[in-house]
Amino acid sequence: MQWRNSTFRYGLISVSLHWLVAIAVFGLFALGFWMVGLSYYSSWYQTAPNIHKSIGILLFMVMLARLLWRLASPPPPALAEHGRLTRVASKLGHGFLYLGLFVLMTSGYLISTADGRGISVFGWFEVPASVTSLPNQGDVAGLVHEYLAWAIVIFAVLHGLAALKHHFIDRDRTLLRIFGR
């Protein structure tokens, strides 16, 4: 498999970034869903949010790298058999996923830094709290974070189902290309 994208398939870097982001998004969703139900006396009450924040910051960095890589190595064009509606839906869907993930991570940052404290990323480095004075910052960002997380996960499932539809019903190469084939 080549490193860069070609006109026929995604390259190793794009494939790796795609699946890394997918695993991180679903993992963070599961962790977030689980941790909001923790009681104050749970041994995970502090640990789970710290893990969630740390992975979220690393995901932000991976998404920036993914965006830069997309500019450096553009994705392959749509398959010739895809109609106009499929092409437009694909562009809008991918746009929603990219924009939605950046808004989701920004809202997580705003929740975590609303009290003026930075975010320690696994003790390796700290992201400072640079925005702390928005009205009801933690509450508003929390609502955005919760609803957008659900929207992104539901949309990502639909995205996966669409890829399976292309593979099993349309019998085209859409799904194979994201595996680098």
PDB file of C-alpha atoms in Angstrom:
ATOM      1  CA  MET A   1       0.000   0.000   0.000  1.00  0.00           C
ATOM      2  CA  GLN A   2       1.324   3.443  -0.875  1.00  0.00           C
ATOM      3  CA  TRP A   3       1.679   6.219   1.731  1.00  0.00           C
ATOM      4  CA  ARG A   4      -0.225   8.864  -0.239  1.00  0.00           C
ATOM      5  CA  ASN A   5      -3.699   8.764  -1.700  1.00  0.00           C
ATOM      6  CA  SER A   6      -3.989   7.938  -5.381  1.00  0.00           C
ATOM      7  CA  THR A   7      -6.800   8.530  -7.842  1.00  0.00           C
ATOM      8  CA  PHE A   8      -8.060   5.003  -7.074  1.00  0.00           C
ATOM      9  CA  ARG A   9      -7.653   4.493  -3.321  1.00  0.00           C
ATOM     10  CA  TYR A  10      -6.679   5.998   0.001  1.00  0.00           C
ATOM     11  CA  GLY A  11      -3.080   5.671   1.110  1.00  0.00           C
ATOM     12  CA  LEU A  12      -1.754   4.209   4.342  1.00  0.00           C
ATOM     13  CA  ILE A  13      -1.652   7.536   6.189  1.00  0.00           C
ATOM     14  CA  SER A  14      -5.258   8.458   5.330  1.00  0.00           C
ATOM     15  CA  VAL A  15      -6.491   4.954   6.148  1.00  0.00           C
ATOM     16  CA  SER A  16      -4.635   4.918   9.480  1.00  0.00           C
ATOM     17  CA  LEU A  17      -5.895   8.380  10.458  1.00  0.00           C
ATOM     18  CA  HIS A  18      -9.468   7.475   9.475  1.00  0.00           C
ATOM     19  CA  TRP A  19      -9.585   4.352  11.627  1.00  0.00           C
ATOM     20  CA  LEU A  20      -7.692   5.960  14.523  1.00  0.00           C
ATOM     21  CA  VAL A  21     -10.246   8.781  14.619  1.00  0.00           C
ATOM     22  CA  ALA A  22     -13.155   6.321  14.364  1.00  0.00           C
ATOM     23  CA  ILE A  23     -11.852   4.236  17.274  1.00  0.00           C
ATOM     24  CA  ALA A  24     -11.151   7.342  19.358  1.00  0.00           C
ATOM     25  CA  VAL A  25     -14.596   8.864  18.699  1.00  0.00           C
ATOM     26  CA  PHE A  26     -16.498   5.721  19.657  1.00  0.00           C
ATOM     27  CA  GLY A  27     -14.169   5.088  22.606  1.00  0.00           C
ATOM     28  CA  LEU A  28     -14.579   8.643  23.893  1.00  0.00           C
ATOM     29  CA  PHE A  29     -18.342   8.421  23.462  1.00  0.00           C
ATOM     30  CA  ALA A  30     -18.488   5.188  25.459  1.00  0.00           C
ATOM     31  CA  LEU A  31     -16.183   6.589  28.138  1.00  0.00           C
ATOM     32  CA  GLY A  32     -18.185   9.823  28.350  1.00  0.00           C
ATOM     33  CA  PHE A  33     -21.486   7.957  28.530  1.00  0.00           C
ATOM     34  CA  TRP A  34     -20.118   5.756  31.316  1.00  0.00           C
ATOM     35  CA  MET A  35     -18.388   8.467  33.328  1.00  0.00           C
ATOM     36  CA  VAL A  36     -21.396  10.806  33.628  1.00  0.00           C
ATOM     37  CA  GLY A  37     -23.089   8.109  35.688  1.00  0.00           C
ATOM     38  CA  LEU A  38     -20.238   7.758  38.167  1.00  0.00           C
ATOM     39  CA  SER A  39     -20.911   8.669  41.768  1.00  0.00           C
ATOM     40  CA  TYR A  40     -18.695  11.054  43.685  1.00  0.00           C
ATOM     41  CA  TYR A  41     -17.378   8.114  45.679  1.00  0.00           C
ATOM     42  CA  SER A  42     -16.320   6.061  42.675  1.00  0.00           C
ATOM     43  CA  SER A  43     -12.580   5.508  42.360  1.00  0.00           C
ATOM     44  CA  TRP A  44     -12.976   6.522  38.668  1.00  0.00           C
ATOM     45  CA  TYR A  45     -14.727   9.846  39.425  1.00  0.00           C
ATOM     46  CA  GLN A  46     -11.545  11.876  38.771  1.00  0.00           C
ATOM     47  CA  THR A  47      -9.629   9.399  36.617  1.00  0.00           C
ATOM     48  CA  ALA A  48     -12.238   8.828  33.877  1.00  0.00           C
ATOM     49  CA  PRO A  49     -12.705  12.537  33.042  1.00  0.00           C
ATOM     50  CA  ASN A  50      -8.917  13.030  32.997  1.00  0.00           C
ATOM     51  CA  ILE A  51      -8.533  10.155  30.522  1.00  0.00           C
ATOM     52  CA  HIS A  52     -11.436  11.515  28.457  1.00  0.00           C
ATOM     53  CA  LYS A  53      -9.902  15.003  28.312  1.00  0.00           C
ATOM     54  CA  SER A  54      -6.431  13.706  27.509  1.00  0.00           C
ATOM     55  CA  ILE A  55      -7.639  11.522  24.655  1.00  0.00           C
ATOM     56  CA  GLY A  56      -9.825  14.399  23.442  1.00  0.00           C
ATOM     57  CA  ILE A  57      -6.823  16.742  23.224  1.00  0.00           C
ATOM     58  CA  LEU A  58      -4.791  14.084  21.402  1.00  0.00           C
ATOM     59  CA  LEU A  59      -7.726  13.528  19.037  1.00  0.00           C
ATOM     60  CA  PHE A  60      -7.773  17.266  18.316  1.00  0.00           C
ATOM     61  CA  MET A  61      -4.114  17.040  17.333  1.00  0.00           C
ATOM     62  CA  VAL A  62      -4.787  13.980  15.160  1.00  0.00           C
ATOM     63  CA  MET A  63      -7.696  15.782  13.471  1.00  0.00           C
ATOM     64  CA  LEU A  64      -5.450  18.758  12.721  1.00  0.00           C
ATOM     65  CA  ALA A  65      -2.905  16.363  11.213  1.00  0.00           C
ATOM     66  CA  ARG A  66      -5.685  14.663   9.270  1.00  0.00           C
ATOM     67  CA  LEU A  67      -6.906  17.975   7.892  1.00  0.00           C
ATOM     68  CA  LEU A  68      -3.370  18.992   6.875  1.00  0.00           C
ATOM     69  CA  TRP A  69      -2.794  15.575   5.308  1.00  0.00           C
ATOM     70  CA  ARG A  70      -6.038  15.918   3.373  1.00  0.00           C
ATOM     71  CA  LEU A  71      -4.669  19.159   1.903  1.00  0.00           C
ATOM     72  CA  ALA A  72      -1.275  17.584   1.158  1.00  0.00           C
ATOM     73  CA  SER A  73      -2.711  14.348  -0.240  1.00  0.00           C
ATOM     74  CA  PRO A  74      -6.263  14.954  -1.528  1.00  0.00           C
ATOM     75  CA  PRO A  75      -8.705  12.064  -1.313  1.00  0.00           C
ATOM     76  CA  PRO A  76      -9.439  10.061  -4.429  1.00  0.00           C
ATOM     77  CA  PRO A  77     -12.278  11.439  -6.545  1.00  0.00           C
ATOM     78  CA  ALA A  78     -15.734   9.926  -6.281  1.00  0.00           C
ATOM     79  CA  LEU A  79     -16.289   6.754  -8.235  1.00  0.00           C
ATOM     80  CA  ALA A  80     -17.593   7.247 -11.764  1.00  0.00           C
ATOM     81  CA  GLU A  81     -20.741   5.241 -10.960  1.00  0.00           C
ATOM     82  CA  HIS A  82     -21.735   7.623  -8.148  1.00  0.00           C
ATOM     83  CA  GLY A  83     -24.477  10.010  -9.147  1.00  0.00           C
ATOM     84  CA  ARG A  84     -24.649  13.703  -8.331  1.00  0.00           C
ATOM     85  CA  LEU A  85     -26.755  13.139  -5.192  1.00  0.00           C
ATOM     86  CA  THR A  86     -24.282  10.582  -3.831  1.00  0.00           C
ATOM     87  CA  ARG A  87     -21.365  12.930  -4.486  1.00  0.00           C
ATOM     88  CA  VAL A  88     -23.072  15.882  -2.792  1.00  0.00           C
ATOM     89  CA  ALA A  89     -24.203  13.737   0.159  1.00  0.00           C
ATOM     90  CA  SER A  90     -20.648  12.427   0.559  1.00  0.00           C
ATOM     91  CA  LYS A  91     -19.139  15.919   0.598  1.00  0.00           C
ATOM     92  CA  LEU A  92     -21.749  17.247   3.017  1.00  0.00           C
ATOM     93  CA  GLY A  93     -21.436  14.195   5.276  1.00  0.00           C
ATOM     94  CA  HIS A  94     -17.663  14.379   5.467  1.00  0.00           C
ATOM     95  CA  GLY A  95     -17.894  18.146   6.025  1.00  0.00           C
ATOM     96  CA  PHE A  96     -20.301  17.567   8.914  1.00  0.00           C
ATOM     97  CA  LEU A  97     -18.001  14.984  10.471  1.00  0.00           C
ATOM     98  CA  TYR A  98     -14.938  17.235  10.248  1.00  0.00           C
ATOM     99  CA  LEU A  99     -16.681  20.419  11.423  1.00  0.00           C
ATOM    100  CA  GLY A 100     -18.720  18.543  14.022  1.00  0.00           C
ATOM    101  CA  LEU A 101     -15.646  16.917  15.537  1.00  0.00           C
ATOM    102  CA  PHE A 102     -13.819  20.239  15.799  1.00  0.00           C
ATOM    103  CA  VAL A 103     -16.850  21.893  17.432  1.00  0.00           C
ATOM    104  CA  LEU A 104     -17.239  18.899  19.744  1.00  0.00           C
ATOM    105  CA  MET A 105     -13.608  19.052  20.853  1.00  0.00           C
ATOM    106  CA  THR A 106     -13.764  22.833  21.266  1.00  0.00           C
ATOM    107  CA  SER A 107     -16.841  22.508  23.459  1.00  0.00           C
ATOM    108  CA  GLY A 108     -15.038  19.873  25.540  1.00  0.00           C
ATOM    109  CA  TYR A 109     -12.137  22.267  25.959  1.00  0.00           C
ATOM    110  CA  LEU A 110     -14.522  25.046  27.029  1.00  0.00           C
ATOM    111  CA  ILE A 111     -16.183  22.768  29.600  1.00  0.00           C
ATOM    112  CA  SER A 112     -12.850  21.665  31.032  1.00  0.00           C
ATOM    113  CA  THR A 113     -11.308  25.128  31.252  1.00  0.00           C
ATOM    114  CA  ALA A 114     -14.377  27.079  32.411  1.00  0.00           C
ATOM    115  CA  ASP A 115     -12.937  27.212  35.932  1.00  0.00           C
ATOM    116  CA  GLY A 116      -9.649  28.700  34.701  1.00  0.00           C
ATOM    117  CA  ARG A 117      -7.575  25.533  35.027  1.00  0.00           C
ATOM    118  CA  GLY A 118      -5.716  24.051  32.079  1.00  0.00           C
ATOM    119  CA  ILE A 119      -5.951  20.462  30.889  1.00  0.00           C
ATOM    120  CA  SER A 120      -3.153  18.054  31.711  1.00  0.00           C
ATOM    121  CA  VAL A 121      -2.667  15.522  28.939  1.00  0.00           C
ATOM    122  CA  PHE A 122      -1.579  12.319  30.703  1.00  0.00           C
ATOM    123  CA  GLY A 123       0.941  14.446  32.624  1.00  0.00           C
ATOM    124  CA  TRP A 124       2.974  14.937  29.414  1.00  0.00           C
ATOM    125  CA  PHE A 125       2.010  18.579  28.823  1.00  0.00           C
ATOM    126  CA  GLU A 126      -0.725  21.020  29.750  1.00  0.00           C
ATOM    127  CA  VAL A 127      -3.113  22.918  27.512  1.00  0.00           C
ATOM    128  CA  PRO A 128      -3.738  26.294  29.151  1.00  0.00           C
ATOM    129  CA  ALA A 129      -7.172  27.746  29.825  1.00  0.00           C
ATOM    130  CA  SER A 130      -7.271  30.676  27.429  1.00  0.00           C
ATOM    131  CA  VAL A 131     -11.049  31.260  27.276  1.00  0.00           C
ATOM    132  CA  THR A 132     -12.719  31.413  30.681  1.00  0.00           C
ATOM    133  CA  SER A 133     -15.074  34.381  30.760  1.00  0.00           C
ATOM    134  CA  LEU A 134     -17.966  33.362  28.508  1.00  0.00           C
ATOM    135  CA  PRO A 135     -21.361  33.573  30.238  1.00  0.00           C
ATOM    136  CA  ASN A 136     -22.398  30.139  31.533  1.00  0.00           C
ATOM    137  CA  GLN A 137     -19.430  28.702  29.657  1.00  0.00           C
ATOM    138  CA  GLY A 138     -19.427  25.274  31.262  1.00  0.00           C
ATOM    139  CA  ASP A 139     -23.200  24.786  31.039  1.00  0.00           C
ATOM    140  CA  VAL A 140     -23.608  25.955  27.434  1.00  0.00           C
ATOM    141  CA  ALA A 141     -20.519  24.076  26.244  1.00  0.00           C
ATOM    142  CA  GLY A 142     -21.751  21.010  28.143  1.00  0.00           C
ATOM    143  CA  LEU A 143     -25.068  21.002  26.276  1.00  0.00           C
ATOM    144  CA  VAL A 144     -23.330  21.491  22.929  1.00  0.00           C
ATOM    145  CA  HIS A 145     -20.892  18.694  23.796  1.00  0.00           C
ATOM    146  CA  GLU A 146     -23.590  16.241  24.830  1.00  0.00           C
ATOM    147  CA  TYR A 147     -25.966  16.755  21.912  1.00  0.00           C
ATOM    148  CA  LEU A 148     -23.231  17.011  19.303  1.00  0.00           C
ATOM    149  CA  ALA A 149     -21.566  13.826  20.608  1.00  0.00           C
ATOM    150  CA  TRP A 150     -24.821  11.944  20.107  1.00  0.00           C
ATOM    151  CA  ALA A 151     -25.308  13.500  16.647  1.00  0.00           C
ATOM    152  CA  ILE A 152     -21.792  12.605  15.526  1.00  0.00           C
ATOM    153  CA  VAL A 153     -21.971   9.023  16.772  1.00  0.00           C
ATOM    154  CA  ILE A 154     -25.373   8.472  15.163  1.00  0.00           C
ATOM    155  CA  PHE A 155     -24.119  10.039  11.921  1.00  0.00           C
ATOM    156  CA  ALA A 156     -20.929   7.960  12.030  1.00  0.00           C
ATOM    157  CA  VAL A 157     -23.044   4.806  12.313  1.00  0.00           C
ATOM    158  CA  LEU A 158     -25.060   5.963   9.283  1.00  0.00           C
ATOM    159  CA  HIS A 159     -21.760   6.690   7.510  1.00  0.00           C
ATOM    160  CA  GLY A 160     -20.662   3.108   8.172  1.00  0.00           C
ATOM    161  CA  LEU A 161     -24.005   1.725   7.046  1.00  0.00           C
ATOM    162  CA  ALA A 162     -23.745   3.739   3.826  1.00  0.00           C
ATOM    163  CA  ALA A 163     -20.304   2.229   3.193  1.00  0.00           C
ATOM    164  CA  LEU A 164     -21.754  -1.257   3.742  1.00  0.00           C
ATOM    165  CA  LYS A 165     -24.625  -0.427   1.365  1.00  0.00           C
ATOM    166  CA  HIS A 166     -22.101   0.592  -1.289  1.00  0.00           C
ATOM    167  CA  HIS A 167     -20.218  -2.662  -0.776  1.00  0.00           C
ATOM    168  CA  PHE A 168     -23.017  -5.211  -0.511  1.00  0.00           C
ATOM    169  CA  ILE A 169     -25.876  -3.644  -2.487  1.00  0.00           C
ATOM    170  CA  ASP A 170     -24.225  -1.333  -5.034  1.00  0.00           C
ATOM    171  CA  ARG A 171     -21.182  -3.619  -5.260  1.00  0.00           C
ATOM    172  CA  ASP A 172     -18.808  -0.727  -5.822  1.00  0.00           C
ATOM    173  CA  ARG A 173     -15.315  -0.057  -4.432  1.00  0.00           C
ATOM    174  CA  THR A 174     -16.274   2.619  -1.862  1.00  0.00           C
ATOM    175  CA  LEU A 175     -15.631   0.475   1.216  1.00  0.00           C
ATOM    176  CA  LEU A 176     -12.533  -1.201  -0.203  1.00  0.00           C
ATOM    177  CA  ARG A 177     -10.868   2.168  -0.845  1.00  0.00           C
ATOM    178  CA  ILE A 178     -10.889   3.129   2.861  1.00  0.00           C
ATOM    179  CA  PHE A 179      -9.039  -0.114   3.529  1.00  0.00           C
ATOM    180  CA  GLY A 180      -6.424   0.953   0.967  1.00  0.00           C
ATOM    181  CA  ARG A 181      -7.470  -1.594  -1.672  1.00  0.00           C
TER     182      ARG A 181
END
